Short mmCIF file of C-alpha atoms and ligand atoms in Angstrom, two decimals:
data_model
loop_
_atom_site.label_atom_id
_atom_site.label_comp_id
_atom_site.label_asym_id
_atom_site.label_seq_id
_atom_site.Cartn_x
_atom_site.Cartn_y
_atom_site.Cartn_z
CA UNK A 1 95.60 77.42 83.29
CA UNK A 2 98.79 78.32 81.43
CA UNK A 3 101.76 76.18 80.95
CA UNK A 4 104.60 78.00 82.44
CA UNK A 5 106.97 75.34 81.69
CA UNK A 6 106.29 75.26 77.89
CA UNK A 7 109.25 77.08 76.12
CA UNK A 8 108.18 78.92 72.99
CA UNK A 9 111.22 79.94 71.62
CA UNK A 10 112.33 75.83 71.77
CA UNK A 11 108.92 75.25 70.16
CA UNK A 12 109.75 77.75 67.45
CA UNK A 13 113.20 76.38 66.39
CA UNK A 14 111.58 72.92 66.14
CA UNK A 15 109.16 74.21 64.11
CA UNK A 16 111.59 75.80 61.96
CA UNK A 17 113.61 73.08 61.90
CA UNK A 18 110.90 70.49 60.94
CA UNK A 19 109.38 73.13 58.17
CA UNK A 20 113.07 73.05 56.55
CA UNK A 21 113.00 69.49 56.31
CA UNK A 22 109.79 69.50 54.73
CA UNK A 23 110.71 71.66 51.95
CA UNK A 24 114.35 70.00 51.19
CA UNK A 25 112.05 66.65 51.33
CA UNK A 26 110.10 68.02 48.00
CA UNK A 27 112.97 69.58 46.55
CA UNK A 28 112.17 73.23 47.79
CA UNK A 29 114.27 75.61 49.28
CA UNK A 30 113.45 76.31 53.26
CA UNK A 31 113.68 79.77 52.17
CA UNK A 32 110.45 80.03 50.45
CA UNK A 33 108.24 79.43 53.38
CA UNK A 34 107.54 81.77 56.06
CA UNK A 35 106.40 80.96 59.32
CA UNK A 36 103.31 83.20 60.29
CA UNK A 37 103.00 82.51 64.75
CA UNK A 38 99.21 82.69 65.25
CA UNK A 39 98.99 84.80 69.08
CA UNK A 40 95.73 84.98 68.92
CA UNK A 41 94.18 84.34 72.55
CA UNK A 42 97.45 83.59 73.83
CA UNK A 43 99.33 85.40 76.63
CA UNK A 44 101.63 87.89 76.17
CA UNK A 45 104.60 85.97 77.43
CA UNK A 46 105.18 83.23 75.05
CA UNK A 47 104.72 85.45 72.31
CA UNK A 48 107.42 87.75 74.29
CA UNK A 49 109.60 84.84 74.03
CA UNK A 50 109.20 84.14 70.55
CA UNK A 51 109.59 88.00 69.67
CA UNK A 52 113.05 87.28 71.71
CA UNK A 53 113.70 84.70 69.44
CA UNK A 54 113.70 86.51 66.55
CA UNK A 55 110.26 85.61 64.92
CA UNK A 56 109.02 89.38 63.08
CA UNK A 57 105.80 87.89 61.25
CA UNK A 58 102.38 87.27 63.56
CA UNK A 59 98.81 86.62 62.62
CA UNK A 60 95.80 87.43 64.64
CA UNK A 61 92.41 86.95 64.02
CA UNK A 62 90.53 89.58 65.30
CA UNK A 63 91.04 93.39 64.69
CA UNK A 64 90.29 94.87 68.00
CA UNK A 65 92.13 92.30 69.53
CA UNK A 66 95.04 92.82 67.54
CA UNK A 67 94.69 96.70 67.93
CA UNK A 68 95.30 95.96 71.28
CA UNK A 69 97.70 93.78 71.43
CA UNK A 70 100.12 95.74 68.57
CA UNK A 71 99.55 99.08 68.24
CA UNK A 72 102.23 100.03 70.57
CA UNK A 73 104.51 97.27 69.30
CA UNK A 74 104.47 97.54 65.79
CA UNK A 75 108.33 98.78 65.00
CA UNK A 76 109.61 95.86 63.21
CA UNK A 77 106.52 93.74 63.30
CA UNK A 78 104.77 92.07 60.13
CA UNK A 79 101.05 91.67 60.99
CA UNK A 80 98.64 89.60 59.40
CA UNK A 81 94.80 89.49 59.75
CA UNK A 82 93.78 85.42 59.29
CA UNK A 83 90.16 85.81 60.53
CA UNK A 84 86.77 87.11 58.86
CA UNK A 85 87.16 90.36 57.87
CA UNK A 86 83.38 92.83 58.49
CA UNK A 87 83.36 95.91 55.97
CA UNK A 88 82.91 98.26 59.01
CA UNK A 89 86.33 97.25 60.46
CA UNK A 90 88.12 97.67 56.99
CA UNK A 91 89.42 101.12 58.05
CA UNK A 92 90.76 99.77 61.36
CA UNK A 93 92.32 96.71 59.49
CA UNK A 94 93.76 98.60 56.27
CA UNK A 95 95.71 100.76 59.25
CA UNK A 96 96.81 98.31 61.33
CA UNK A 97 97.42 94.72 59.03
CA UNK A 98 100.45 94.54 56.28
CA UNK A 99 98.60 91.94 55.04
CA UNK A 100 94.75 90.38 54.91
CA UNK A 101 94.71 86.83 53.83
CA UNK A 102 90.83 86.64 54.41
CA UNK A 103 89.06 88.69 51.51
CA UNK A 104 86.32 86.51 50.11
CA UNK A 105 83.69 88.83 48.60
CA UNK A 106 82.88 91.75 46.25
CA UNK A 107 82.08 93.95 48.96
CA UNK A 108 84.72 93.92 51.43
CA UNK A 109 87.28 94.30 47.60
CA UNK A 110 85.44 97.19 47.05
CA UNK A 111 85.74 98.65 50.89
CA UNK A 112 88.93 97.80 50.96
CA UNK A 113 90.06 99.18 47.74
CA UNK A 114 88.51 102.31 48.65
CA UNK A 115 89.92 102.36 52.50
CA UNK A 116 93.56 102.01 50.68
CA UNK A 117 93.67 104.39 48.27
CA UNK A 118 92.46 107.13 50.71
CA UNK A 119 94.76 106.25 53.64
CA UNK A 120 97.16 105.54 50.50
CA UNK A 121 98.14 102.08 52.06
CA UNK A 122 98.79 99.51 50.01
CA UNK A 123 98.19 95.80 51.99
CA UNK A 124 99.27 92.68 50.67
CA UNK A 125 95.80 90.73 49.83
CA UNK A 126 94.87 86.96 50.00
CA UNK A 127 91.72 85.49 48.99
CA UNK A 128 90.45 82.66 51.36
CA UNK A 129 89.07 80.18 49.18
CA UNK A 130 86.68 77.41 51.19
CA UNK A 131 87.91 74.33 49.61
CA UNK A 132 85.40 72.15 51.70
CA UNK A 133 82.61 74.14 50.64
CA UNK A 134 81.87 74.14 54.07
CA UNK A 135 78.67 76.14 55.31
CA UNK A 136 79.81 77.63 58.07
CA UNK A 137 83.66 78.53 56.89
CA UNK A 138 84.18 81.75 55.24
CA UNK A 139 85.65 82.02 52.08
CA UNK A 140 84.82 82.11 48.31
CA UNK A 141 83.71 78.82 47.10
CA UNK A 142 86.29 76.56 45.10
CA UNK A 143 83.92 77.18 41.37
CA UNK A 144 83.59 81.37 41.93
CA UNK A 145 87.64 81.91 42.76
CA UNK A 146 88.54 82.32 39.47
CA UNK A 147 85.90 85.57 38.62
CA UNK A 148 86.33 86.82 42.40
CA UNK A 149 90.04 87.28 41.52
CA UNK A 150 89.49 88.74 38.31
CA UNK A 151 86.83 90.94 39.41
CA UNK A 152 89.26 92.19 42.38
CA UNK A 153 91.85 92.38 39.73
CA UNK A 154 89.79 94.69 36.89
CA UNK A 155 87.12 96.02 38.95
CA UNK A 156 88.60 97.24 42.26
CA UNK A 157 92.23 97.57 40.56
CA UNK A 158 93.83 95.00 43.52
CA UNK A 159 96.51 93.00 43.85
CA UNK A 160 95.95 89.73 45.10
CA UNK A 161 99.37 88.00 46.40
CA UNK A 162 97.92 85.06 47.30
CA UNK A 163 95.19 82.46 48.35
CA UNK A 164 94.39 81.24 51.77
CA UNK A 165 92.14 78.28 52.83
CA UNK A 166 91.21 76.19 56.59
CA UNK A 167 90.74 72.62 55.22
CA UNK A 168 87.58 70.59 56.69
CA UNK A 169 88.92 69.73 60.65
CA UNK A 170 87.90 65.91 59.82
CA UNK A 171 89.21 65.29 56.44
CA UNK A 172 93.03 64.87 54.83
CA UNK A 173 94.07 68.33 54.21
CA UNK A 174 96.45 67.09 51.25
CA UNK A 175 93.36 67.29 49.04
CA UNK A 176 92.45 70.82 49.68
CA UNK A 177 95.92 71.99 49.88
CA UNK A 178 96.35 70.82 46.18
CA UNK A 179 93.25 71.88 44.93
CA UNK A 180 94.20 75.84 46.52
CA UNK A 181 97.58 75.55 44.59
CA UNK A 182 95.92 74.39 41.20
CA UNK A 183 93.81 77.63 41.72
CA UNK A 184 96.68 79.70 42.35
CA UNK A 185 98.10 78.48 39.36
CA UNK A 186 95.55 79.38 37.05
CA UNK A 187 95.16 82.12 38.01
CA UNK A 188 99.20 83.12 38.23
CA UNK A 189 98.98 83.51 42.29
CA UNK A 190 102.76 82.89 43.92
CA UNK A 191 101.37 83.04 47.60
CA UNK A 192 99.79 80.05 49.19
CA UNK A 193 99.22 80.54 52.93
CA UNK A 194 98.02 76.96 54.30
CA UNK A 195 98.99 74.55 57.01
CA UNK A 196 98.08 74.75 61.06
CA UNK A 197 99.89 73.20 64.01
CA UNK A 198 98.43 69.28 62.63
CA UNK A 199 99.20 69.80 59.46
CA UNK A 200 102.32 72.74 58.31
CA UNK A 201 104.50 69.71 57.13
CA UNK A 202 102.48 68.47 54.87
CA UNK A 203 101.20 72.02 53.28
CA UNK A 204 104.84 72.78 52.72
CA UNK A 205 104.98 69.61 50.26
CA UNK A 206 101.78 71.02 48.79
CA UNK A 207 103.57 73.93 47.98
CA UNK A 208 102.64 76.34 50.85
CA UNK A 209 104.62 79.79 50.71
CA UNK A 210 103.26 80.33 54.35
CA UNK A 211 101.70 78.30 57.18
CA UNK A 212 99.93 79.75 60.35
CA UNK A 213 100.88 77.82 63.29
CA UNK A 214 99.34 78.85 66.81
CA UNK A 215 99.15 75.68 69.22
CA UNK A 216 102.38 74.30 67.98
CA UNK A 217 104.17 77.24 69.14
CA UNK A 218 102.21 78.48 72.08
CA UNK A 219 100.54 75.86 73.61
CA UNK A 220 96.73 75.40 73.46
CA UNK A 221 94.86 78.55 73.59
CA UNK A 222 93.12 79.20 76.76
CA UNK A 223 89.39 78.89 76.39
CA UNK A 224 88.03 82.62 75.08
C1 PLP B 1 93.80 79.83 64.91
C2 PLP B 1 94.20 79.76 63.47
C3 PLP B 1 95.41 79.15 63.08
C4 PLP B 1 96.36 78.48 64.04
O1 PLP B 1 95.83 77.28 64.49
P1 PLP B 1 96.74 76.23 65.31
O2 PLP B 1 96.06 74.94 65.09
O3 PLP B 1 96.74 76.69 66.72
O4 PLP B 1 98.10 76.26 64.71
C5 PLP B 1 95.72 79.16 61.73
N1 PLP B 1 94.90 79.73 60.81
C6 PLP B 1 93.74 80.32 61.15
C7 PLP B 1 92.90 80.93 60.10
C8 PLP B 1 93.35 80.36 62.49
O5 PLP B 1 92.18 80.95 62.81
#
């Protein structure tokens, strides 16, 4: 059942409004962090009304799904792949993301090294990093980030604009936002793309350059 009377574009100024004070909180500027809306699953409406609203940058999680969804809307558009990433959708993705903030192994670097240089596309790259270690989450693991990047730095000749991570559903997320950043940091990564719907404020005082908020903005998903 959808809720017709939930206003997205309302949703999205809060949102907005309640990122801002985050940042000025820890002495950033409100600037610095972009809001990536999640439509995945959703209806088309409430992401028409946050289009309307002015919002340009939207994730999705699944190619085909995103295919189509976008491919006739993409004047203007900034999409972002935030789901696992299979090496035989690479060409599909390269085409149709601006950025993937999901790449977490040798393979799918070199697939998609090779997929950009012969459509001669050049998409912005995160690596996910699973902070929690967490069997069933993608991602590198926390102790093999540092060669992953440099491997998909010297190896496969990529640049990698940020890091990306899902934090354990049942633990603080301050913890694994801070470990991400000291990771980035290392490693002289700007982009940090972390914080959901329950926890965006508190990723922007962790330093998050982007958060990916869904629910918050759309209302719950309808069950898949
Ligand atoms: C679905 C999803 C989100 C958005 O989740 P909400 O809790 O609805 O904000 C963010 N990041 C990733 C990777 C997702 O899959």
């Amino acid at each position: 059942m959808s809720d017709t009377s939930f206003d997205s574009a309302a949703a999205r100024a809060q949102v907005l409004d309640r990122i801002a004070q985050a940042a000025r909180a820890s002495g950033r500027d409100p600037g610095d962090v972009t809001l990536v809306a999640v439509s995945k699953q959703q209806p088309w409406e409430p992401v028409a009304q946050v289009l309307a609203a002015g919002q340009t940058i939207f994730g999705e999680n699944r190619v085909q799904e995103a295919q189509a969804r976008w491919a006739d809307r993409r004047e203007g558009v900034e999409l972002r792949l935030i789901g696992p990433l299979q090496t035989n959708k690479a060409k599909e993705a390269v085409a149709l993301f601006d950025v993937i903030e999901t790449l977490d192994r040798e393979r799918l670097a070199k697939v998609l090294a090779q997929e950009m240089a012969s459509q001669g596309r050049a998409v912005r790259l995160y690596v996910q990093v699973n902070t929690g270690e967490e069997p069933q989450k993608a991602g590198i693991a926390p102790a093999e980030a540092d060669a992953f990047i440099a491997r998909c730095r010297e190896v496969h000749g990529l640049q990698i604009e940020g890091l990306m991570c899902i934090p354990p559903a049942d633990e603080p997320p301050g913890p694994h936002f801070a470990l991400l950043s000291k990771i980035a940091a290392r490693n002289e990564i700007s982009g940090l793309s972390m914080g959901m719907s329950g926890d965006y404020e508190t990723a922007v005082r962790f330093g998050a350059t982007s958060v990916r908020v869904g629910s918050a903005l759309f209302g719950a998903r309808p069950p898949a």
